[in-house]
CSV table of C-alpha atoms in Angstrom, one decimal:
chain,number,residue,atom,x,y,z
U,354,MET,CA,0.0,0.0,0.0
U,355,PRO,CA,1.2,3.6,-0.5
U,356,HIS,CA,3.4,4.5,2.5
U,357,LEU,CA,2.5,7.7,4.4
U,358,ILE,CA,4.6,10.5,3.0
U,359,ASP,CA,6.2,12.4,5.9
U,360,LYS,CA,4.0,15.2,7.1
U,361,ASP,CA,6.8,17.7,7.0
U,362,LEU,CA,7.6,16.7,3.5
U,363,THR,CA,4.0,17.0,2.5
U,364,ARG,CA,3.8,20.5,4.1
U,365,GLN,CA,6.9,21.5,2.2
U,366,VAL,CA,5.3,20.3,-1.1
U,367,MET,CA,2.1,22.3,-0.3
U,368,GLU,CA,4.2,25.4,0.4
U,369,GLY,CA,5.7,25.2,-3.1
U,370,ASP,CA,9.0,23.6,-2.3
U,371,ARG,CA,10.0,22.0,-5.7
U,372,ALA,CA,12.9,20.1,-4.2
U,373,ALA,CA,10.5,18.4,-1.8
U,374,LEU,CA,8.2,17.6,-4.7
U,375,ALA,CA,11.0,16.1,-6.6
U,376,GLN,CA,11.9,13.9,-3.6
U,377,VAL,CA,8.3,12.7,-3.4
U,378,LEU,CA,8.2,11.9,-7.1
U,379,VAL,CA,11.4,9.9,-7.0
U,380,ALA,CA,10.1,7.9,-4.0
U,381,GLU,CA,6.6,7.2,-5.5
U,382,GLN,CA,7.5,6.6,-9.1
U,383,THR,CA,8.1,2.9,-8.9
U,384,ARG,CA,4.9,2.3,-6.9
U,385,LEU,CA,2.8,4.3,-9.4
U,386,PHE,CA,4.4,2.5,-12.3
U,387,ASN,CA,3.6,-0.9,-10.8
U,388,THR,CA,0.0,0.1,-10.2
U,389,VAL,CA,-0.4,1.3,-13.8
U,390,LEU,CA,1.4,-1.8,-15.1
U,391,ARG,CA,-1.1,-4.1,-13.4
U,392,MET,CA,-3.9,-2.1,-15.0
U,393,LEU,CA,-2.4,-2.1,-18.5
U,394,ASN,CA,-0.2,-5.2,-18.6
U,395,ARG,CA,2.1,-3.7,-21.2
U,396,ARG,CA,5.3,-2.1,-20.0
U,397,ASP,CA,5.6,0.4,-22.8
U,398,ASP,CA,2.1,1.7,-22.2
U,399,ALA,CA,2.6,1.7,-18.4
U,400,GLU,CA,5.8,3.8,-18.8
U,401,GLU,CA,3.9,6.2,-21.0
U,402,VAL,CA,1.0,6.6,-18.6
U,403,THR,CA,3.3,6.8,-15.6
U,404,GLN,CA,5.2,9.6,-17.2
U,405,GLU,CA,2.0,11.4,-18.0
U,406,ALA,CA,0.9,11.0,-14.4
U,407,MET,CA,4.1,12.4,-13.1
U,408,LEU,CA,3.8,15.4,-15.4
U,409,LYS,CA,0.2,15.9,-14.3
U,410,ILE,CA,1.1,15.7,-10.7
U,411,VAL,CA,3.7,18.5,-11.2
U,412,GLN,CA,1.2,20.6,-13.1
U,413,HIS,CA,-1.6,20.3,-10.6
U,414,ILE,CA,0.3,20.0,-7.3
U,415,ASP,CA,-1.1,23.4,-6.3
U,416,ASP,CA,-4.6,21.8,-6.4
U,417,PHE,CA,-3.6,19.4,-3.6
U,418,ARG,CA,-5.4,20.6,-0.4
U,419,GLY,CA,-4.4,17.8,2.0
U,420,ARG,CA,-7.9,16.4,2.4
U,421,SER,CA,-6.3,12.9,1.6
U,422,CYS,CA,-2.7,11.8,2.0
U,423,LEU,CA,-0.4,12.9,-0.8
U,424,ALA,CA,0.3,9.3,-1.9
U,425,THR,CA,-3.5,8.6,-2.3
U,426,TRP,CA,-3.9,11.8,-4.4
U,427,MET,CA,-1.0,10.8,-6.6
U,428,THR,CA,-2.5,7.3,-7.0
U,429,ARG,CA,-5.8,8.8,-8.1
U,430,ILE,CA,-4.2,10.7,-10.9
U,431,ALA,CA,-2.3,7.7,-12.1
U,432,MET,CA,-5.3,5.4,-11.9
U,433,ASN,CA,-7.6,7.8,-13.7
U,434,LEU,CA,-5.1,8.1,-16.6
U,435,ALA,CA,-4.7,4.3,-16.7
U,436,ILE,CA,-8.5,3.8,-16.9
U,437,SER,CA,-8.8,6.4,-19.6
U,438,PHE,CA,-6.0,4.7,-21.5
U,439,LEU,CA,-7.7,1.3,-21.2
U,440,ARG,CA,-11.0,2.7,-22.6
U,441,LYS,CA,-9.2,4.0,-25.6
U,442,ARG,CA,-7.3,0.8,-26.2
U,443,ARG,CA,-10.0,-1.7,-25.4
U,444,ASN,CA,-11.2,-3.6,-28.4
U,445,HIS,CA,-12.4,-6.9,-27.0
U,446,PRO,CA,-15.5,-7.9,-25.0
U,447,VAL,CA,-15.5,-8.0,-21.2
U,448,VAL,CA,-16.7,-10.6,-18.8
U,449,SER,CA,-20.5,-10.6,-18.5
U,450,LEU,CA,-21.0,-10.2,-14.7
U,451,ASP,CA,-24.7,-11.0,-15.1
U,452,GLN,CA,-23.7,-14.6,-16.0
U,453,ALA,CA,-21.3,-15.1,-13.1
U,454,ASP,CA,-22.5,-18.2,-11.3
U,455,GLY,CA,-23.3,-17.6,-7.6
U,456,ARG,CA,-21.9,-21.0,-6.6
U,457,PHE,CA,-18.4,-19.5,-6.8
U,458,GLU,CA,-17.3,-17.8,-3.6
U,459,ALA,CA,-15.2,-14.6,-3.7
U,460,ALA,CA,-11.6,-15.3,-4.5
U,461,SER,CA,-9.1,-14.7,-1.7
U,462,SER,CA,-7.2,-11.4,-1.9
U,463,ALA,CA,-4.2,-13.1,-0.4
U,464,LEU,CA,-4.3,-15.7,-3.2
U,465,LEU,CA,-4.3,-12.9,-5.8
U,466,ARG,CA,-1.4,-11.1,-4.2
U,467,ASN,CA,0.6,-14.3,-3.9
U,468,ARG,CA,0.1,-15.1,-7.6
U,469,LEU,CA,1.0,-11.7,-8.9
U,470,GLU,CA,3.7,-10.6,-6.4
U,471,ASP,CA,5.3,-13.7,-4.8
U,472,SER,CA,9.1,-13.2,-5.3
U,473,ARG,CA,10.3,-16.3,-3.4
U,474,GLU,CA,12.4,-18.9,-5.2
U,475,PRO,CA,9.9,-21.8,-5.8
U,476,PRO,CA,10.8,-25.4,-6.5
U,477,PRO,CA,11.4,-26.0,-10.3
U,478,GLY,CA,8.2,-28.0,-10.8
U,479,TYR,CA,6.1,-25.3,-9.1
U,480,ARG,CA,7.6,-22.4,-11.1
U,481,VAL,CA,5.9,-23.5,-14.3
U,482,GLN,CA,2.6,-23.9,-12.6
U,483,GLN,CA,3.0,-20.6,-10.8
U,484,GLU,CA,3.8,-18.7,-14.0
U,485,GLU,CA,0.8,-20.3,-15.7
U,486,THR,CA,-1.5,-19.3,-12.9
U,487,ALA,CA,-0.1,-15.7,-12.9
U,488,ARG,CA,-0.7,-15.6,-16.7
U,489,LEU,CA,-4.3,-16.8,-16.2
U,490,LEU,CA,-4.9,-14.3,-13.4
U,491,GLN,CA,-3.5,-11.4,-15.6
U,492,GLY,CA,-5.7,-12.6,-18.4
U,493,ALA,CA,-8.7,-12.6,-16.1
U,494,LEU,CA,-7.9,-9.1,-14.9
U,495,GLU,CA,-7.8,-7.9,-18.5
U,496,ASN,CA,-11.2,-9.3,-19.1
U,497,LEU,CA,-12.8,-7.3,-16.3
U,498,GLU,CA,-14.5,-4.0,-16.8
U,499,ASP,CA,-12.1,-1.2,-16.2
U,500,ASP,CA,-13.7,0.0,-12.9
U,501,LEU,CA,-13.7,-3.5,-11.5
U,502,ARG,CA,-10.1,-4.1,-12.5
U,503,ALA,CA,-9.2,-0.9,-10.7
U,504,VAL,CA,-10.6,-2.0,-7.3
U,505,VAL,CA,-8.9,-5.4,-7.6
U,506,VAL,CA,-5.5,-3.8,-8.3
U,507,LEU,CA,-5.9,-1.3,-5.5
U,508,ARG,CA,-7.1,-3.8,-3.0
U,509,ASP,CA,-5.5,-7.1,-3.8
U,510,VAL,CA,-2.2,-5.9,-5.3
U,511,GLN,CA,-1.6,-2.5,-3.7
U,512,ASP,CA,-3.3,-3.5,-0.4
U,513,LEU,CA,-5.2,-0.3,0.0
U,514,ASP,CA,-8.2,-0.3,2.5
U,515,TYR,CA,-11.7,0.5,1.4
U,516,GLN,CA,-11.5,4.1,2.4
U,517,GLN,CA,-8.3,4.7,0.5
U,518,ILE,CA,-9.8,3.0,-2.6
U,519,ALA,CA,-12.9,5.2,-2.3
U,520,GLU,CA,-10.7,8.3,-2.2
U,521,VAL,CA,-8.6,7.2,-5.2
U,522,LEU,CA,-11.6,6.4,-7.3
U,523,GLY,CA,-13.9,9.1,-6.0
U,524,VAL,CA,-16.8,6.7,-5.1
U,525,PRO,CA,-18.5,5.8,-1.8
U,526,VAL,CA,-17.0,2.9,0.2
U,527,GLY,CA,-20.2,0.9,-0.4
U,528,THR,CA,-19.5,1.1,-4.1
U,529,VAL,CA,-16.0,-0.1,-3.6
U,530,LYS,CA,-17.2,-3.1,-1.7
U,531,SER,CA,-19.8,-3.9,-4.3
U,532,ARG,CA,-17.3,-3.6,-7.2
U,533,LEU,CA,-14.8,-5.7,-5.4
U,534,PHE,CA,-17.3,-8.5,-4.7
U,535,ARG,CA,-18.4,-8.5,-8.3
U,536,ALA,CA,-14.8,-8.4,-9.6
U,537,ARG,CA,-13.7,-11.4,-7.4
U,538,LEU,CA,-16.8,-13.4,-8.4
U,539,ALA,CA,-16.0,-12.7,-12.1
U,540,LEU,CA,-12.4,-13.6,-11.6
U,541,ARG,CA,-13.3,-16.9,-10.0
U,542,GLN,CA,-15.7,-17.7,-12.8
U,543,TRP,CA,-13.1,-16.9,-15.4
U,544,LEU,CA,-10.4,-19.0,-13.7
U,545,ALA,CA,-12.8,-21.9,-13.2
U,546,ASP,CA,-13.6,-22.0,-16.9
U,547,PHE,CA,-9.9,-22.2,-17.8
U,548,THR,CA,-8.6,-24.4,-15.0
U,549,GLU,CA,-11.5,-26.9,-14.6
U,550,ASP,CA,-9.4,-29.9,-15.2
U,551,SER,CA,-6.3,-28.8,-13.3
U,552,PRO,CA,-7.1,-25.9,-10.9
U,553,PRO,CA,-4.2,-23.8,-9.5
U,554,PRO,CA,-3.0,-24.7,-6.0
U,555,LEU,CA,-4.7,-22.6,-3.3
U,556,SER,CA,-1.5,-22.1,-1.2
U,557,PRO,CA,2.1,-21.5,-2.1
U,558,PRO,CA,4.7,-24.2,-1.4
U,559,PRO,CA,7.0,-24.1,1.6
U,560,SER,CA,9.8,-21.7,1.2
U,561,SER,CA,12.3,-24.5,1.1
U,562,PRO,CA,11.8,-28.3,0.8
U,563,PRO,CA,12.6,-30.4,4.0
U,564,SER,CA,16.1,-32.0,4.0
U,565,PRO,CA,16.1,-35.8,3.5
U,566,PRO,CA,17.0,-37.8,6.7
U,567,SER,CA,20.6,-38.7,7.1
U,568,PRO,CA,21.8,-42.2,8.0
U,569,PRO,CA,22.0,-42.6,11.8
U,570,SER,CA,25.7,-43.4,11.6
U,571,SER,CA,26.7,-40.0,10.1
U,572,PRO,CA,26.0,-36.5,11.2
U,573,ARG,CA,23.3,-34.6,9.4
U,574,ALA,CA,24.5,-32.3,6.6
U,575,PRO,CA,23.1,-28.8,6.6
U,576,ALA,CA,20.3,-28.4,4.1
U,577,PRO,CA,21.4,-26.6,0.9
U,578,PHE,CA,20.0,-23.2,0.2
């Protein structure tokens, strides 16, 4: 989730300190890029939109009044640009949420974060399965309506709370909860259609496999890392 930018630094930015603003932009650029990348799933497009967001932040910094935290305000600008970009680019049908089967429960946000962000070194056999699952999840995200994709990225990837998401998207908290429920239901339906014969594992493997037992007559060798 976006870290809380230091209050003194935020005050300096609001007072027109351009050096403080540059410091904030450097600190937040990677996070904003990752948010936009999850929305667009194309690095070149994400770089373009992130640069546009950074420019817009600089141009409109005087409009920031401190009613939300600075990081949330910056995220709102980047997310709005990403959604606008998607709407211009989109040329394929979206998932029909009216056809989502109620027998599927909402997918776990922890599962989605693990699939999209897990950086541990998995066993070789799991890596292929993990990459395939991540590909399916990204494909499912791309087939969501833009507004639904936004709440999933902000909640399950960026780990924002409902109030922060509401501030970023400019909608009531109740709308955020409703969109998130519908998005997760549609994701679960989409994944079920593509993984019916071999569903993805519901939990990641242990961080390292247990060492095989050593013969009683010899001391146990340390497990390799």
